[in-house]
GROMACS .gro file of C-alpha atoms in nm:
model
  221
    1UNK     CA    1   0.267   1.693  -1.408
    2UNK     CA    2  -0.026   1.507  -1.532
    3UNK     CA    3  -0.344   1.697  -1.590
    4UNK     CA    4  -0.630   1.553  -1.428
    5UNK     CA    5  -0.859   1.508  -1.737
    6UNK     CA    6  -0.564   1.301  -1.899
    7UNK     CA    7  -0.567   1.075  -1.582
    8UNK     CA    8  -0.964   1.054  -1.562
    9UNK     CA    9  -0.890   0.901  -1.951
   10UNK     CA   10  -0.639   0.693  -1.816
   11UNK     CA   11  -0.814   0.519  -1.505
   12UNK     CA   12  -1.142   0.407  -1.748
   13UNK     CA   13  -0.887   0.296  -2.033
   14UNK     CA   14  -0.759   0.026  -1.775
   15UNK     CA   15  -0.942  -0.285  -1.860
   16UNK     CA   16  -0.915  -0.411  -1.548
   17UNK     CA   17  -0.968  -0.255  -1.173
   18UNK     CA   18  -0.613  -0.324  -1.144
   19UNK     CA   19  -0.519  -0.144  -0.800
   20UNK     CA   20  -0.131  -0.083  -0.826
   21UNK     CA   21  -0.169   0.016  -1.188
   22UNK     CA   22  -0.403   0.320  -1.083
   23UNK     CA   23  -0.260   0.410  -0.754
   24UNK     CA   24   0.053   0.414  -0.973
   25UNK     CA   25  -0.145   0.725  -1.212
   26UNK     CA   26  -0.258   0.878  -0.947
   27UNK     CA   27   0.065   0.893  -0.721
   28UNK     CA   28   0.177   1.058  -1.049
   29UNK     CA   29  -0.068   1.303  -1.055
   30UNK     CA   30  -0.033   1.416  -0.697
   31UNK     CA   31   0.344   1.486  -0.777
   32UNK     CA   32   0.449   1.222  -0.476
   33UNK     CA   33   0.727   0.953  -0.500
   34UNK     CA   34   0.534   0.677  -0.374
   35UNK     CA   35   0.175   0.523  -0.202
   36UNK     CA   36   0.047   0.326   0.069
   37UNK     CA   37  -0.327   0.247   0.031
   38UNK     CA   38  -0.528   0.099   0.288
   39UNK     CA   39  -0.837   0.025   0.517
   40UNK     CA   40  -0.903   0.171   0.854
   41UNK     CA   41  -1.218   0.084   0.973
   42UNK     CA   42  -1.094  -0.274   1.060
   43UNK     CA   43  -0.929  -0.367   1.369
   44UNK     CA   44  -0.565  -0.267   1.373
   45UNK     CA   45  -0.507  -0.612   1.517
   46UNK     CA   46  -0.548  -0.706   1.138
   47UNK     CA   47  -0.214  -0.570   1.041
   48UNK     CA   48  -0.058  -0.589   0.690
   49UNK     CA   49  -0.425  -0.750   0.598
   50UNK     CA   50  -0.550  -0.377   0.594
   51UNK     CA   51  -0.244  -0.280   0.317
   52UNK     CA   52  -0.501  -0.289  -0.050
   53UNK     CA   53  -0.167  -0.174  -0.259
   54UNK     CA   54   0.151  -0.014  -0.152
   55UNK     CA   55   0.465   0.046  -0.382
   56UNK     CA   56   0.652   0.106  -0.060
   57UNK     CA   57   0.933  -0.074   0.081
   58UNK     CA   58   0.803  -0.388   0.257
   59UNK     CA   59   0.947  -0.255   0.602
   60UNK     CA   60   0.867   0.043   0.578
   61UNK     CA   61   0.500  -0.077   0.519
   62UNK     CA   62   0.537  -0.321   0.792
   63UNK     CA   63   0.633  -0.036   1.086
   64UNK     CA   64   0.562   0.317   0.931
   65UNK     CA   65   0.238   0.196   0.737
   66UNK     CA   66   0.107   0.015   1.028
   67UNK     CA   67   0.174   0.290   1.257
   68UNK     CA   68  -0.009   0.517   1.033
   69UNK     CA   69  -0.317   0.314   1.041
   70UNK     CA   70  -0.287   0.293   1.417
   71UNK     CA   71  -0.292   0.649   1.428
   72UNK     CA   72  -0.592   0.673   1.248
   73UNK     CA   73  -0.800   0.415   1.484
   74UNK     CA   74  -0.729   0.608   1.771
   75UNK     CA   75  -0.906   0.893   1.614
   76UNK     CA   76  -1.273   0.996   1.800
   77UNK     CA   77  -1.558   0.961   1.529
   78UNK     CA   78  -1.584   1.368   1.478
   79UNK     CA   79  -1.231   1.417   1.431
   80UNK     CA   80  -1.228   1.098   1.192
   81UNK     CA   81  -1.551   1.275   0.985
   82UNK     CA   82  -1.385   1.669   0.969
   83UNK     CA   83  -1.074   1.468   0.871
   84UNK     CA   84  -1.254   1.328   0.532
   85UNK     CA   85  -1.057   1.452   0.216
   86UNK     CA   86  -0.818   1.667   0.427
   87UNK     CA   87  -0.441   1.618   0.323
   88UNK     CA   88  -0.229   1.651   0.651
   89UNK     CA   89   0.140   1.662   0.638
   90UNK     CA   90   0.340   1.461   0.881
   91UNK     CA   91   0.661   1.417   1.020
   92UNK     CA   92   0.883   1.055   0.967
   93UNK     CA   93   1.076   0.974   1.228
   94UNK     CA   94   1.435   0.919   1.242
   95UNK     CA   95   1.338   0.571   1.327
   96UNK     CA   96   1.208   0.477   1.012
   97UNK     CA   97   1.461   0.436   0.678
   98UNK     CA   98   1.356   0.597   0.415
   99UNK     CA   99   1.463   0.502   0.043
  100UNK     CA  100   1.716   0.759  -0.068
  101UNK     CA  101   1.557   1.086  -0.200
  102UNK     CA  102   1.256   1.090  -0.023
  103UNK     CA  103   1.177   1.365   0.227
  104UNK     CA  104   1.074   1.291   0.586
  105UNK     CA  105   0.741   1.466   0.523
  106UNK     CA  106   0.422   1.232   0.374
  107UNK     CA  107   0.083   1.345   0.322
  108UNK     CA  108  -0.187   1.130   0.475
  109UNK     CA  109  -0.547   1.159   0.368
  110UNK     CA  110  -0.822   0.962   0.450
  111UNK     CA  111  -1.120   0.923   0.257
  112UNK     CA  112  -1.450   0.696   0.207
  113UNK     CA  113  -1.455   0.466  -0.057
  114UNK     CA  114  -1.847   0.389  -0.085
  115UNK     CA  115  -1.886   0.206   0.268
  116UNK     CA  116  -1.550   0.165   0.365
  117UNK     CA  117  -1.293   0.433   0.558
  118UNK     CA  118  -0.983   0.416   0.359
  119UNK     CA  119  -0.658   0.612   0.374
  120UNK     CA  120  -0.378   0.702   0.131
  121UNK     CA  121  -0.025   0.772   0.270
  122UNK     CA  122   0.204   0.960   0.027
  123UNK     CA  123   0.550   0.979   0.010
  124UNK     CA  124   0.697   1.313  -0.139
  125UNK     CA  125   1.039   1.370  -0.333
  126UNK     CA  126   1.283   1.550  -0.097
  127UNK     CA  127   1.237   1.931  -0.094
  128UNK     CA  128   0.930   1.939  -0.258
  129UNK     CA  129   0.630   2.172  -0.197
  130UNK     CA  130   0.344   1.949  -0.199
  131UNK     CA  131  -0.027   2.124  -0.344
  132UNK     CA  132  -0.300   2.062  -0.094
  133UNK     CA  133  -0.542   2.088  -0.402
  134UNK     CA  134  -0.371   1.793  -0.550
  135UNK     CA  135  -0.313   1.565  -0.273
  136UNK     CA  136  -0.686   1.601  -0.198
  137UNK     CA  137  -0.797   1.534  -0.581
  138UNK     CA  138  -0.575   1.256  -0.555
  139UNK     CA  139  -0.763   1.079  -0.281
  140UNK     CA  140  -1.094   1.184  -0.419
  141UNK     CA  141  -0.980   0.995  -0.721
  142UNK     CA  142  -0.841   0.697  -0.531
  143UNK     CA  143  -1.226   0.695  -0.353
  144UNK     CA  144  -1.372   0.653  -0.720
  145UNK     CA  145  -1.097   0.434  -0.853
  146UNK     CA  146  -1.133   0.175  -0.591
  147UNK     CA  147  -1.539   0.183  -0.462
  148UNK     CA  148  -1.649  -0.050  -0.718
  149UNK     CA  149  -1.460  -0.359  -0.590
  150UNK     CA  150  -1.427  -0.266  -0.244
  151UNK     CA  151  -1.095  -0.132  -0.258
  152UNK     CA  152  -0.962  -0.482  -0.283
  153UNK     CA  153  -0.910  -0.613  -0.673
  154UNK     CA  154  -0.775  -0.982  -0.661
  155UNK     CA  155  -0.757  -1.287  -0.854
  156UNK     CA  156  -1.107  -1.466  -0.776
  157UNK     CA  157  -0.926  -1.819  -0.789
  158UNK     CA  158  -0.693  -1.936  -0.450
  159UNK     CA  159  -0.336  -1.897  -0.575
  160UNK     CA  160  -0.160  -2.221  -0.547
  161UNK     CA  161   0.124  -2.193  -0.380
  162UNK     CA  162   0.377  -2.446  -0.238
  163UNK     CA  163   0.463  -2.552   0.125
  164UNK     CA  164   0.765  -2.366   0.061
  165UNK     CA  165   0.654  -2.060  -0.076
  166UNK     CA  166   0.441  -2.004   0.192
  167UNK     CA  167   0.727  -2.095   0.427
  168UNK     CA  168   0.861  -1.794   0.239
  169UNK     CA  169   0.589  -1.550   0.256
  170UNK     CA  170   0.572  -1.615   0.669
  171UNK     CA  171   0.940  -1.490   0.716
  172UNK     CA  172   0.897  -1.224   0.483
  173UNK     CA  173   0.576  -1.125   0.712
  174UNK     CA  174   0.788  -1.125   1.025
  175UNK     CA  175   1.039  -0.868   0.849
  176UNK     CA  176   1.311  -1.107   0.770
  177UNK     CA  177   1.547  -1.060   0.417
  178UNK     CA  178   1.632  -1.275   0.116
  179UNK     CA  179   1.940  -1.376   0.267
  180UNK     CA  180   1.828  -1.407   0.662
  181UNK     CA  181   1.527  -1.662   0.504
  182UNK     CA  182   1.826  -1.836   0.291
  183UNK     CA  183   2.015  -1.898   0.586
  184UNK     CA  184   1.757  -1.995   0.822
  185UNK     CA  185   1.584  -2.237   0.533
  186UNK     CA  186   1.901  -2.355   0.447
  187UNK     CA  187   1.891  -2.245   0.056
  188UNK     CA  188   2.044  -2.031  -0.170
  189UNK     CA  189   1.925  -1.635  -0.231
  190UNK     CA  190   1.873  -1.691  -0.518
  191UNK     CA  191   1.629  -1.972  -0.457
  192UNK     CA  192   1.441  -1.740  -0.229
  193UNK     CA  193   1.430  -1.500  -0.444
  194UNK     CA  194   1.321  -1.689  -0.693
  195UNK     CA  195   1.046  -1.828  -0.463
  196UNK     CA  196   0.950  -1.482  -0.454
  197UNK     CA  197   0.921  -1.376  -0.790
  198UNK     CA  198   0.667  -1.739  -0.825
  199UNK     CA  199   0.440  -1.552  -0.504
  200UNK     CA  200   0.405  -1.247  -0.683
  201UNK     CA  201   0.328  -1.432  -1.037
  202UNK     CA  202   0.038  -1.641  -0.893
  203UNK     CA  203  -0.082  -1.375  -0.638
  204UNK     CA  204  -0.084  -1.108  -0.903
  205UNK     CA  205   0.092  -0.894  -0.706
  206UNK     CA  206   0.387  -0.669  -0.765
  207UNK     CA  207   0.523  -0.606  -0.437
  208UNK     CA  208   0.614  -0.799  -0.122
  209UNK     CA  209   0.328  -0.583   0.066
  210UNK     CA  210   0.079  -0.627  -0.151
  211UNK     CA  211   0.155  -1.044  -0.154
  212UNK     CA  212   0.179  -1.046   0.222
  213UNK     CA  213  -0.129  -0.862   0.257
  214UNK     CA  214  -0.340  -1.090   0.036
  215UNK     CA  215  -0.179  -1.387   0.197
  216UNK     CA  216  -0.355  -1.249   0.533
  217UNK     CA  217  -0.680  -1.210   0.363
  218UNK     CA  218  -0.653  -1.512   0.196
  219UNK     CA  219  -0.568  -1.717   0.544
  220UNK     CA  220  -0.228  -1.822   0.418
  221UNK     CA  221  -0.025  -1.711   0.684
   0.00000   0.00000   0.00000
């Protein structure tokens, strides 16, 4: 497991706040399979436009992420303040699919990220034994990776994308597949696919979360 001085030398080397790339380190370091990071002192009306980075499935960001972050507004303002740096492990229900190898406990933490009230959602590898110590360095390391851009790092420029890339981005938003857009555009999978892969190329992005999340910021969709 990585030690946290090597990761400390890791996250300045980065020449860029590049969220994904350090959420990626620190995920590492925390010994989980996987991260959902994201801001919850906005409305939960917002939706995916909360997600800053996930590495996630898309549905599984789309209903276990969201109802994560709707757990957390319903929280009082004490409980949300004693909860501050304090990894809690939860229960996934049966309802959610899981990629294989991934246990149906995550560790939630929430933490503050200069102004902002943030929370990282980890998953863990099945069986394992996750270290409280850990998960809650890992957030407190996620608070100082993020604070200096606001926990959202993005291309400053509006990326420029087609009528019928955003066509795609809209289904993808409501949960639909490569080949459920295909058929209901009336193109190959490949095409949509390939629409894809031109989303995440001018938004900078490396997921379908992460796109579909900056898309809502943005006003795209």
């Amino acid at each position: 497991m990585m030690a946290r001085a090597a990761l400390l030398e890791e996250l300045e080397t980065l020449a860029v706040r590049d969220t994904s790339s350090g959420m990626d380190r620190i995920c590492a370091y925390a010994g989980a399979a996987g991260f959902l990071l994201a801001r919850c002192d906005g409305s939960p009306d917002d939706g995916l436009s909360n997600v800053v980075a996930s590495d996630w499935p898309f549905d599984l960001v789309r209903r276990l992420g969201l109802a994560l972050l709707a757990a957390q507004a319903r929280k009082s303002e004490l409980d949300r303040c004693l909860a501050i740096l304090q990894p809690v492990v939860e229960h996934c229900g049966e309802e959610f699919v899981l990629p294989s190898g991934i246990d149906r406990r995550l560790c939630v933490v929430p933490f503050n990220a200069g102004t902002m009230r943030m929370v990282v959602a980890f998953l863990l590898p099945e069986g394992a034994t996750p270290s409280r110590e850990r998960l809650g360095d890992a957030a407190l390391l996620a608070a100082y990776f993020v604070e200096p851009g606001a926990g959202v790092h993005e291309p400053d420029h509006h990326p420029d994308l087609t009528e019928r890339e955003i066509e795609c981005l809209a289904w993808i938003a409501q949960g639909k597949t490569s080949e459920e857009i295909a058929m209901i555009i009336g193109i190959s999978r490949n095409t949509v696919n390939n629409y894809i892969t031109g989303i995440m190329r001018k938004t900078a992005t490396r997921t379908r979360s992460e796109a579909i999340a900056l898309a809502t910021r943005r006003h795209l969709i």
